Coordinates of C-alpha atoms in Angstrom, one line a residue:
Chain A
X1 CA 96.8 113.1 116.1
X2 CA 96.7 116.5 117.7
X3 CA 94.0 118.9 115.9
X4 CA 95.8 122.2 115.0
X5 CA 92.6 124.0 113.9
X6 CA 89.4 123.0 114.5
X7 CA 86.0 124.7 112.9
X8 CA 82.7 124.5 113.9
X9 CA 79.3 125.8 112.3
X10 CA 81.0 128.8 110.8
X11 CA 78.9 131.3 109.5
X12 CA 79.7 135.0 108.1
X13 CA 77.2 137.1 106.4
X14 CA 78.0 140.0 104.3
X15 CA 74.4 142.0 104.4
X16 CA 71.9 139.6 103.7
X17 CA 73.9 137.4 101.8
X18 CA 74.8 134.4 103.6
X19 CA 78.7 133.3 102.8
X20 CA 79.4 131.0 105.5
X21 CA 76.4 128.3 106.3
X22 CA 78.1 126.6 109.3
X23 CA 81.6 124.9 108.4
X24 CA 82.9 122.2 110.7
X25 CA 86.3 120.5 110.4
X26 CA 89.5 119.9 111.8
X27 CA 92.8 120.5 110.7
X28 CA 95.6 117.7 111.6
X29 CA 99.3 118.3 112.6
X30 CA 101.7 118.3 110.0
X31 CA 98.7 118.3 107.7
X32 CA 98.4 120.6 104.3
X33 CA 94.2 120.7 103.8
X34 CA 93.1 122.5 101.3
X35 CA 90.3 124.7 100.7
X36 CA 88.6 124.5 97.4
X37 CA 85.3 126.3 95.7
X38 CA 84.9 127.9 92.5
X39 CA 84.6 131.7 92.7
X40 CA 82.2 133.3 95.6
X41 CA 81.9 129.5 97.3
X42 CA 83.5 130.9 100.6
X43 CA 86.9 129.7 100.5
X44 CA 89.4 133.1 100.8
X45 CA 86.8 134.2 103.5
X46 CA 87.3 131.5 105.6
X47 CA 90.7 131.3 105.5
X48 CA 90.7 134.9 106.7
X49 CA 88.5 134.2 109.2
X50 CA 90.7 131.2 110.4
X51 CA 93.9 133.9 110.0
X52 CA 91.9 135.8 112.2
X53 CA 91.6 139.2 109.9
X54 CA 87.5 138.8 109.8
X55 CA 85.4 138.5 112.5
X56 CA 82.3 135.6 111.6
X57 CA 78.9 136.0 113.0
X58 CA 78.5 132.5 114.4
X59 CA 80.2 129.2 115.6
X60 CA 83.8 129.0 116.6
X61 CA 87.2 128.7 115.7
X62 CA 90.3 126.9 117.7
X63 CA 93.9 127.7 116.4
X64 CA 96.0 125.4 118.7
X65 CA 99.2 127.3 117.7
X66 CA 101.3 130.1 115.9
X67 CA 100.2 131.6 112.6
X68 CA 102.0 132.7 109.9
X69 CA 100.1 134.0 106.9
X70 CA 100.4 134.6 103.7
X71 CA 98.3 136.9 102.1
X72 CA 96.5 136.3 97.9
X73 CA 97.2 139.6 97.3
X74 CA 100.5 141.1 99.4
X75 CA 102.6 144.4 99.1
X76 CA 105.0 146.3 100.6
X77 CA 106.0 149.7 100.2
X78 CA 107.5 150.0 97.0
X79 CA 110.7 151.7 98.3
X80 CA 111.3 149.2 101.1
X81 CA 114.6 146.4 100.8
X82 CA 114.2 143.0 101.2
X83 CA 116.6 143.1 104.3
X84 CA 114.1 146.3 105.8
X85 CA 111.0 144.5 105.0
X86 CA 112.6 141.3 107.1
X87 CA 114.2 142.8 109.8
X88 CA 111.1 145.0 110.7
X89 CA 108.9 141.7 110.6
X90 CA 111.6 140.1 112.9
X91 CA 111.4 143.2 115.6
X92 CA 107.4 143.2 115.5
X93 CA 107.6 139.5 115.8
X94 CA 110.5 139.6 118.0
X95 CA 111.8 136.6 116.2
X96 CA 115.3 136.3 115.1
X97 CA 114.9 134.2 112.3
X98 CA 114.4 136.2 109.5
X99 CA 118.0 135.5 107.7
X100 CA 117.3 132.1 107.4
X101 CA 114.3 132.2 106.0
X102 CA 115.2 134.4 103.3
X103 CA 118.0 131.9 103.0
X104 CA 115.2 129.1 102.6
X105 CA 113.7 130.8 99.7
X106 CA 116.7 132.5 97.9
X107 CA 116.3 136.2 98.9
X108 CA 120.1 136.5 100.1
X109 CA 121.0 137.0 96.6
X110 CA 118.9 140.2 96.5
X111 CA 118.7 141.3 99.9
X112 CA 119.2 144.9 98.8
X113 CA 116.7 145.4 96.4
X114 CA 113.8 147.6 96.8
X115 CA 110.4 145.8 96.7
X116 CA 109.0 147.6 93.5
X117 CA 112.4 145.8 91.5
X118 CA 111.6 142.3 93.0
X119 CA 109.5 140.6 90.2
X120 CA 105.7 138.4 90.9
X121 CA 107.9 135.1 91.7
X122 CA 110.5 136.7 94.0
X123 CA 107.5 138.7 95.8
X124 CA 105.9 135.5 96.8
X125 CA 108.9 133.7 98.1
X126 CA 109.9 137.5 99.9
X127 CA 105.9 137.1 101.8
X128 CA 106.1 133.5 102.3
X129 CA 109.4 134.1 104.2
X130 CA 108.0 136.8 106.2
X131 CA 105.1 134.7 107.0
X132 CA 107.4 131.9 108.5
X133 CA 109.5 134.4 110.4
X134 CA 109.0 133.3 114.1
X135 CA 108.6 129.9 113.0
X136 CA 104.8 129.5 113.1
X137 CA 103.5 126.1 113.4
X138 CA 100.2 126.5 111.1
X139 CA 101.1 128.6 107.8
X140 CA 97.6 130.0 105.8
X141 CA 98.4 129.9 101.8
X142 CA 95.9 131.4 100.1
X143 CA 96.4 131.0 96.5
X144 CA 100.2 130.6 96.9
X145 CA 101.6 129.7 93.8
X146 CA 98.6 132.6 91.3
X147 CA 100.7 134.3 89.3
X148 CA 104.0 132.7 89.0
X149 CA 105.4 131.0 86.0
X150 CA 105.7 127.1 85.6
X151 CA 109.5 127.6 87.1
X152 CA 107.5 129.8 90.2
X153 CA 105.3 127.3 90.5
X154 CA 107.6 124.1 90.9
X155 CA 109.9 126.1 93.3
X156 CA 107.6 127.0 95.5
X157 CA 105.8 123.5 95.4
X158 CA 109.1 122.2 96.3
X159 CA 109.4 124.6 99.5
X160 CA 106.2 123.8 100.3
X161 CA 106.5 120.6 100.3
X162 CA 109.9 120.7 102.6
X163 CA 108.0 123.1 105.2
X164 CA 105.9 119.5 105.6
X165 CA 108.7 117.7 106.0
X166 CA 109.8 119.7 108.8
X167 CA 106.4 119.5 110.3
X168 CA 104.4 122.3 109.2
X169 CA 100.9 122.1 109.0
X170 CA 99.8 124.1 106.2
X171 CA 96.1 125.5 104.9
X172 CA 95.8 126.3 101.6
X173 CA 93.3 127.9 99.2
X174 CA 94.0 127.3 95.8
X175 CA 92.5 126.9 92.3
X176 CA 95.0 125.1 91.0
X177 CA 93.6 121.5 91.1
X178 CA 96.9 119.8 89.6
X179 CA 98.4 121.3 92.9
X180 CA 95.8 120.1 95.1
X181 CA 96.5 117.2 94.5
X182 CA 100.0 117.1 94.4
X183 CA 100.8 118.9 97.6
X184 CA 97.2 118.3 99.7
X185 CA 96.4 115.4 102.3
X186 CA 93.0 116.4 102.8
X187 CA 90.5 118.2 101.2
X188 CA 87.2 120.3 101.8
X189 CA 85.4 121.1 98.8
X190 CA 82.9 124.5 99.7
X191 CA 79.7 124.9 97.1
X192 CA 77.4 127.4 98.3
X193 CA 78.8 128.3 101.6
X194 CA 79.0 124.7 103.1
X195 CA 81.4 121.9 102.9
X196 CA 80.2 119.3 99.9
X197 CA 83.2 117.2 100.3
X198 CA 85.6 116.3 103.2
X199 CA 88.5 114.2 103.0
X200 CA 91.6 113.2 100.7
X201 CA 92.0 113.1 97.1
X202 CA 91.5 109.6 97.2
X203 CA 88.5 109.3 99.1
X204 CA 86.9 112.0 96.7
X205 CA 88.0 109.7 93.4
X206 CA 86.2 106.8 94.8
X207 CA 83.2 108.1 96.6
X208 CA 82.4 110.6 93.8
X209 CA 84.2 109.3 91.3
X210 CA 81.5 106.1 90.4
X211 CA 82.1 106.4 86.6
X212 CA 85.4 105.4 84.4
X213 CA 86.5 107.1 81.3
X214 CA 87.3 104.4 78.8
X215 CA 89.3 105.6 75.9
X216 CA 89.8 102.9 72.5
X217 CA 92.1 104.0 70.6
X218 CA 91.2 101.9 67.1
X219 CA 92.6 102.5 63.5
X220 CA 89.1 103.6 62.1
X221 CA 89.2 106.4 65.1
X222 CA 89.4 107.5 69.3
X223 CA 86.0 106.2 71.2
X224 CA 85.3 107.8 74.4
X225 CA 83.2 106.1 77.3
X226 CA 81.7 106.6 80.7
X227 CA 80.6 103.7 82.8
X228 CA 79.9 103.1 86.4
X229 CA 80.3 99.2 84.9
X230 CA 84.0 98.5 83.9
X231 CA 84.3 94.7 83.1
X232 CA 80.5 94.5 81.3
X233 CA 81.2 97.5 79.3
X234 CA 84.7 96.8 78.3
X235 CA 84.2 93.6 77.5
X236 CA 81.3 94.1 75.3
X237 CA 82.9 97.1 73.3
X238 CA 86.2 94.5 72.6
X239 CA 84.1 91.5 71.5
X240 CA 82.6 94.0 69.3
X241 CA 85.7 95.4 67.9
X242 CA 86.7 92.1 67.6
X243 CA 83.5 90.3 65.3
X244 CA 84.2 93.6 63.1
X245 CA 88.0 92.7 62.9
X246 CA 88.8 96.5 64.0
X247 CA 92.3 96.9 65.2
X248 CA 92.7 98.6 68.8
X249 CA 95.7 100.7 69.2
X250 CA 95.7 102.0 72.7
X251 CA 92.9 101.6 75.6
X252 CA 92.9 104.0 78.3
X253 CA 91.0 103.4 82.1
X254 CA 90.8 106.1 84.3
X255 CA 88.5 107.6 87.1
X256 CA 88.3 111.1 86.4
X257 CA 90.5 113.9 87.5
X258 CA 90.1 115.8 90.5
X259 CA 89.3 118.4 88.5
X260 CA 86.5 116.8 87.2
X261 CA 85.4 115.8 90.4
X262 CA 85.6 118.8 92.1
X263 CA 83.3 120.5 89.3
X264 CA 80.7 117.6 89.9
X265 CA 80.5 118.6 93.1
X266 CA 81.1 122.3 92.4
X267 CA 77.9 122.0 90.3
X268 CA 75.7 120.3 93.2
X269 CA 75.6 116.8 90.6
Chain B
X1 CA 110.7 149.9 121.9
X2 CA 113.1 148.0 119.2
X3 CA 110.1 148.1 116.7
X4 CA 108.9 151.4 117.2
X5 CA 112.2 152.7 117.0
X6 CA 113.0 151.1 113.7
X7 CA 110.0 151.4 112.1
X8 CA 109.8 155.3 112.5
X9 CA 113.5 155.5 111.3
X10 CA 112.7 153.1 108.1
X11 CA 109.5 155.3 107.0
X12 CA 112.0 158.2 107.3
X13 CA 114.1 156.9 105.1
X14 CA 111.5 155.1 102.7
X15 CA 110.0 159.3 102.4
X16 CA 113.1 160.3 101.4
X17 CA 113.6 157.2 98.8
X18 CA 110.4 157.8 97.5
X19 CA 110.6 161.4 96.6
X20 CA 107.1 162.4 96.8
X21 CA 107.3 164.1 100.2
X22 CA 110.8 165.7 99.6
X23 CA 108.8 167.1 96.4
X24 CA 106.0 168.3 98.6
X25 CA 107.8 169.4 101.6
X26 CA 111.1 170.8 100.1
X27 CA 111.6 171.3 96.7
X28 CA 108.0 173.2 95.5
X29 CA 108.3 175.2 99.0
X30 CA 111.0 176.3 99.1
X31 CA 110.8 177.1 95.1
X32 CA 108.1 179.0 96.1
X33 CA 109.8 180.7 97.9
X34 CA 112.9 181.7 96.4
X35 CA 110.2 183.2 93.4
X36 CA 107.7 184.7 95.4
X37 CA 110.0 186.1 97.9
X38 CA 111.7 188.0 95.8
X39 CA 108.3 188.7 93.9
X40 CA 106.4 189.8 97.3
X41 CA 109.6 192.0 98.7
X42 CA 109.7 194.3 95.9
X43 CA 106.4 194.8 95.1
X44 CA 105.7 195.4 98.8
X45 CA 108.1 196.8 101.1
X46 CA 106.2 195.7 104.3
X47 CA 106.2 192.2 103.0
X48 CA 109.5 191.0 104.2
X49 CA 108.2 191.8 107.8
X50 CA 105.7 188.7 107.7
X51 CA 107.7 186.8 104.9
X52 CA 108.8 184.4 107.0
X53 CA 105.4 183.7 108.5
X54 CA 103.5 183.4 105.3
X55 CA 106.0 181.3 103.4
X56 CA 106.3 178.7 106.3
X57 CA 103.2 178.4 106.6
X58 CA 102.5 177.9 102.7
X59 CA 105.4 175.2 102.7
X60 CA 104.1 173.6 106.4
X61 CA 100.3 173.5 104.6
X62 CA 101.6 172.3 101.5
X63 CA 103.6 169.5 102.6
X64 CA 101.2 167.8 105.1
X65 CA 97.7 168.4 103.0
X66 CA 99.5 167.4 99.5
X67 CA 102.4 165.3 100.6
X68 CA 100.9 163.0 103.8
X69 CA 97.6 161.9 102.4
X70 CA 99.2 159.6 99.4
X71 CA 101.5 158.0 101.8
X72 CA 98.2 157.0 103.6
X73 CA 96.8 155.8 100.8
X74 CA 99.8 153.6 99.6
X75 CA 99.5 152.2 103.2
X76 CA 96.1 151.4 104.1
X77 CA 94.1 151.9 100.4
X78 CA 96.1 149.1 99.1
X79 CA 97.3 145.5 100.6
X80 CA 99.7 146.8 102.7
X81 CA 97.5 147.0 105.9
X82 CA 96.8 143.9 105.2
X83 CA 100.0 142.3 105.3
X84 CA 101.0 144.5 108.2
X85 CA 97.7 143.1 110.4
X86 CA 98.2 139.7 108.7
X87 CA 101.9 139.9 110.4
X88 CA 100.9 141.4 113.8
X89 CA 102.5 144.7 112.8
X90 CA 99.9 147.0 114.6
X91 CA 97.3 148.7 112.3
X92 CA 98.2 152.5 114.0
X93 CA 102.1 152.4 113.3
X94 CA 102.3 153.2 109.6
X95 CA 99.9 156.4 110.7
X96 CA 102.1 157.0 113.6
X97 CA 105.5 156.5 111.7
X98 CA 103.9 158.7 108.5
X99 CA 103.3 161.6 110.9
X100 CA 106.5 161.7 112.7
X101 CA 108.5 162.0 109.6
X102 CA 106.1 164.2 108.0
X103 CA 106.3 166.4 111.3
X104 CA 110.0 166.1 111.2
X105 CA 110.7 166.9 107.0
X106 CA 108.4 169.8 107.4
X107 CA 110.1 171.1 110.5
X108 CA 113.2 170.9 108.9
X109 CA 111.8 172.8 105.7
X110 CA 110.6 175.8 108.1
X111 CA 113.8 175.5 109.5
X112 CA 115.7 176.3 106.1
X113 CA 113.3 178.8 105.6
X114 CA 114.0 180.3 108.6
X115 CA 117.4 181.0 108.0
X116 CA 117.3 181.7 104.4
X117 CA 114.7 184.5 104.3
X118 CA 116.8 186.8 106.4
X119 CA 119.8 186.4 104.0
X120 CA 118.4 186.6 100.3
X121 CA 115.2 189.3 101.0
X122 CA 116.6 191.0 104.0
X123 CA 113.5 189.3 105.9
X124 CA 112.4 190.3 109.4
X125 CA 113.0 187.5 111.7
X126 CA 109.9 187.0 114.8
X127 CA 110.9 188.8 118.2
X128 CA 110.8 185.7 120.2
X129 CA 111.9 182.7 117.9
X130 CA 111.2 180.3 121.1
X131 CA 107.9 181.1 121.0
X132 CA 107.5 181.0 117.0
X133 CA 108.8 177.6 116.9
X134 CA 106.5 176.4 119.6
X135 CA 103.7 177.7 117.6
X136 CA 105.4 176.5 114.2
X137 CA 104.9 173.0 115.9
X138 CA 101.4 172.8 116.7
X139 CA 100.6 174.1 113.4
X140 CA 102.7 171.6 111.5
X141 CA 100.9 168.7 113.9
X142 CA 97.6 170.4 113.1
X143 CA 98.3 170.5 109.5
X144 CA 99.5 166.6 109.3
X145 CA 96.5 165.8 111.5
X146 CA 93.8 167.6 108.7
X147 CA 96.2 165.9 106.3
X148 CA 95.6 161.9 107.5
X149 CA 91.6 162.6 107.7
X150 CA 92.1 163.1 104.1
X151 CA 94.4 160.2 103.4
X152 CA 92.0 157.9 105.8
X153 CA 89.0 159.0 104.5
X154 CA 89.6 158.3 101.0
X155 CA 91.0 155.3 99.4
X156 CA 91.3 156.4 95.6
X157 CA 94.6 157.8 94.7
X158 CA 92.9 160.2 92.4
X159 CA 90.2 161.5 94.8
X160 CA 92.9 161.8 97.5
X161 CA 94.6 164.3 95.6
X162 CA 91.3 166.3 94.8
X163 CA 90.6 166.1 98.5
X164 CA 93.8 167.6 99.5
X165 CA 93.7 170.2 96.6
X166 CA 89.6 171.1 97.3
X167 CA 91.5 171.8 101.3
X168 CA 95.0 173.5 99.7
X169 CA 93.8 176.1 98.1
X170 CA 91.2 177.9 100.0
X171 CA 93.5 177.4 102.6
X172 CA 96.2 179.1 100.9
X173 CA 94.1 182.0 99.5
X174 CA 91.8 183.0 102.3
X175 CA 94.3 182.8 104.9
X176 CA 96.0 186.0 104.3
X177 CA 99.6 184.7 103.1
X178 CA 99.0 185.5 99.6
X179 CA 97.0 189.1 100.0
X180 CA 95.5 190.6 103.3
X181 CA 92.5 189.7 104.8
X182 CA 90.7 193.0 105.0
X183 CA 90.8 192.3 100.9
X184 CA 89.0 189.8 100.7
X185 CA 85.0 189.9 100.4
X186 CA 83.3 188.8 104.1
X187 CA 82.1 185.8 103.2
X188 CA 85.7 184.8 102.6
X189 CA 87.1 185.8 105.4
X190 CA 84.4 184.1 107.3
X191 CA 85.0 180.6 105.2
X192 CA 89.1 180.9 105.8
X193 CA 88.2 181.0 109.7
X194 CA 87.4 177.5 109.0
X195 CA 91.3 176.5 107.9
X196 CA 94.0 176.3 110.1
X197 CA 96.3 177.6 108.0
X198 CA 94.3 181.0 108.8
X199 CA 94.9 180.5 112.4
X200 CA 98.3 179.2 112.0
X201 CA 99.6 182.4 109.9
X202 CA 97.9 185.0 112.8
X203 CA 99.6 182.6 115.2
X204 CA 103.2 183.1 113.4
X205 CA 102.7 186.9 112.2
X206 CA 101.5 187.7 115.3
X207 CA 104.6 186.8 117.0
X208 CA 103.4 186.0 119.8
X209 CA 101.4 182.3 121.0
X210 CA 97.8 184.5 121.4
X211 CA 95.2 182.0 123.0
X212 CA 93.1 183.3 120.5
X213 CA 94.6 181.9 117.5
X214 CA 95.6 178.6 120.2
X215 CA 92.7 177.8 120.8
X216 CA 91.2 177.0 117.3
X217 CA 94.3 175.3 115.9
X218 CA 94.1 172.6 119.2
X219 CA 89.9 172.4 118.6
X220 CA 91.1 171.6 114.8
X221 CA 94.0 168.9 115.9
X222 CA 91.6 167.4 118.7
X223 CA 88.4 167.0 116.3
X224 CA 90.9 165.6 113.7
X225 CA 92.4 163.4 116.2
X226 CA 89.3 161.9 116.9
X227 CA 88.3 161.2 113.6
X228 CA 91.3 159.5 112.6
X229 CA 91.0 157.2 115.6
X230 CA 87.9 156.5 114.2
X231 CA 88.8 156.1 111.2
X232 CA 91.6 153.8 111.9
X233 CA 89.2 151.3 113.8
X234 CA 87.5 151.4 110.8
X235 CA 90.3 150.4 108.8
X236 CA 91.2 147.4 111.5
X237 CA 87.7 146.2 111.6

């Protein structure tokens, strides 16, 4: 598969402080990869540099393609219409497609309305539209969905998820972990400006995530248990349950959640 | 030539939408005007001879220090630039399209002015209007230029506005529009040599384009020229 953006031994400084320690990896075609760190781990300035708004003081970066971009924190002047703000997009872009994309995301219905009326979930569709105007193959989401309501968020998940369909590869920097993983095919994790984690939510449940939550639900109370040995430690806690004739309600297996293992790795553990 | 086009008509309209600059460049002018016009003219009869002179270039200084800079600041202080550059809008245009509309409100304003002072205080009018205007222009691209180092320079909203006021008023006071210069102590007169709104009201009064008064105002627009160039490769990097 054809490598829309590939990264290799980014580094960015800001002073003395080193941000960027030499990233390498590759984004796919029709891809969304996603770029997660806690706060300060590199994330929003590496996407920038991708988008090509900061320059980096070592390695290289390949953009095999278009870019559209849309911004964490966007405006417009606060006087400007949704139609203005499109059609002078579509003239600097010399792109014609402006229309239907604010068809796409339900601007038509307010194509009149000055920015400063437009409320935080309308804004977002209003920059995600202008980022797509000219039909750009690789679309940079940084923190798309901050911000908007549970409604917002679903939407916009939804259009997100038909800009894939229709072959859009897509990096994202989020927060939102439940998003992550709902939306992402790949991952990289950043901790301290390099990557600790490379690959999809599944790989980073079973490579990191060694231990399983047991939950017994029982009628003298809820037991909670980590393991990295499932069958010997389930076993044991049931035969135990079982000599004290303790009734189990409910027993619960899982491996963690990727927020869990994203702050294991977060954490350097 | 589509984009350029459009974008300088859209910030023409977005000025007039937004009100600030048709507060700045209109209504407190021209206010000023009408009151001191009438004030000025019957206090001293010479007065309507440079009237027109002295309240254009009040209106002209107040519009592009006071009314430009915050339009710069709502553009490349805040996110904006960012989208713009994020979009491949070109980081100079919302300076470009700022200026021409500016230029053009104010010209406008001066133009009102203009007409009006002859009819409500029996004003005298400059012998040769060609050569007024031409001047009136290169102080009102002056002005604007002086006007977007402030609005580049400074980011904050609220230091913006000191900056253009800490410029506005010695330039208003120690030009000569609001008393003679031969009033005011040396040192004054020395300090408003450094304000173009000096230079632009000898330029106008005078009636005539003297090099003299030229020169400074084009030394003025070139230094601030640089500056903002500077200034906006700043911004881009």
């Amino acid at each position: 598969m054809r490598n829309m953006v590939q990264v290799r031994g980014l580094k960015k400084n800001y002073k003395d402080h080193e941000v960027l320690k030499g990233l390498d990896f590759d984004v796919r075609e029709g891809e969304i990869f996603a770029l997660l760190g806690g706060n300060g781990a590199g994330k929003t300035t590496a996407l920038e540099c991708m988008e090509g708004l900061k320059r980096y003081d070592g390695g290289s970066i390949r953009i095999d393609g278009s870019r559209g971009i849309q911004l964490q924190s966007a405006s417009l002047p606060g006087y400007i219409r949704v139609k203005e703000a499109v059609c002078l997009f579509e003239k600097w872009k010399k792109a014609g497609d402006g229309k239907r994309w604010s068809e796409v995301f339900g601007l038509d219905g307010f194509y009149h309305r000055k920015y400063r009326e437009l409320s935080t979930g309308q804004k977002r569709r209003l920059h995600l539209a202008l980022a797509l105007i000219g039909d750009p193959e690789i679309l940079f989401l940084d923190e798309p969905t901050a911000g908007l309501d549970v409604e917002g968020r679903i939407g916009l998940h939804e259009e997100i998820r038909r800009l894939k369909a229709q072959g859009k590869t897509m990096i994202l920097a989020s927060h939102d972990m439940a998003e992550v993983e709902s939306l992402c095919d790949r991952i990289a994790i950043l901790s301290d400006g390099n990557i600790a984690f490379l690959g999809t939510v599944g790989e980073l449940t079973t490579t990191v995530g060694k231990h399983y939550n047991i939950t017994i639900r029982t009628g003298q109370g809820t037991e909670q248990i980590e393991t990295e040995q499932i069958g010997e430690t389930l076993l044991a806690r049931l035969t135990e349950y079982q000599e004290k004739n303790v009734v189990i309600l409910d027993i619960q297996v899982d491996r963690g959640s990727l927020e869990q293992h994203f702050m294991k790795i977060a954490k350097g553990e | 030539m589509g984009a350029f086009l459009y974008g300088a008509a859209l910030q023409w309209r977005l000025d007039i939408r937004s009100k600030t600059l048709l507060l700045t460049c209109y209504l407190v002018p021209l206010l000023f005007f009408a009151v001191m016009g009438g004030i000025f003219t019957s206090v001293l009869p010479d007065a309507g001879d440079t009237l027109v002179s002295s309240m254009t270039v009040f209106g002209v200084t107040m519009g592009a220090v006071i009314g430009v800079p915050p339009s710069l600041v709502e553009i490349y202080g805040s996110d904006i630039r960012r989208v713009y550059q994020a979009s491949g809008v070109p980081v100079w245009s919302g300076l470009l399209f700022t200026n021409i509309s500016a230029v053009l409100h104010l010209f406008f304003m001066s133009v009102i002015l203009y007409a009006a002072a002859p009819l409500l205080f029996d004003a005298k009018l400059p012998e040769h209007p060609g050569i007024w205007f031409g001047g009136l222009f290169l102080y009102i691209v002056t002005s604007t230029a002086v006007a977007d180092v402030i609005g580049l320079a400074v980011k904050d909203p609220a230091k913006t506005s000191m900056g253009s006021m800490i410029f506005f008023l010695p330039s208003i006071l120690f030009s000569g529009i609001m008393f003679p210069e031969e009033l005011l102590p040396e040192a004054f007169q020395a300090a408003g040599k450094l304000f173009p709104a000096t230079w632009g009201y000898r330029l106008l009064s005078g009636g005539a384009a003297e090099a003299s008064c030229v020169w400074p105002l084009l030394l003025t627009l070139l230094l601030a020229g640089i500056v903002c160039a500077a200034l906006v490769r700043r911004v881009r990097e």
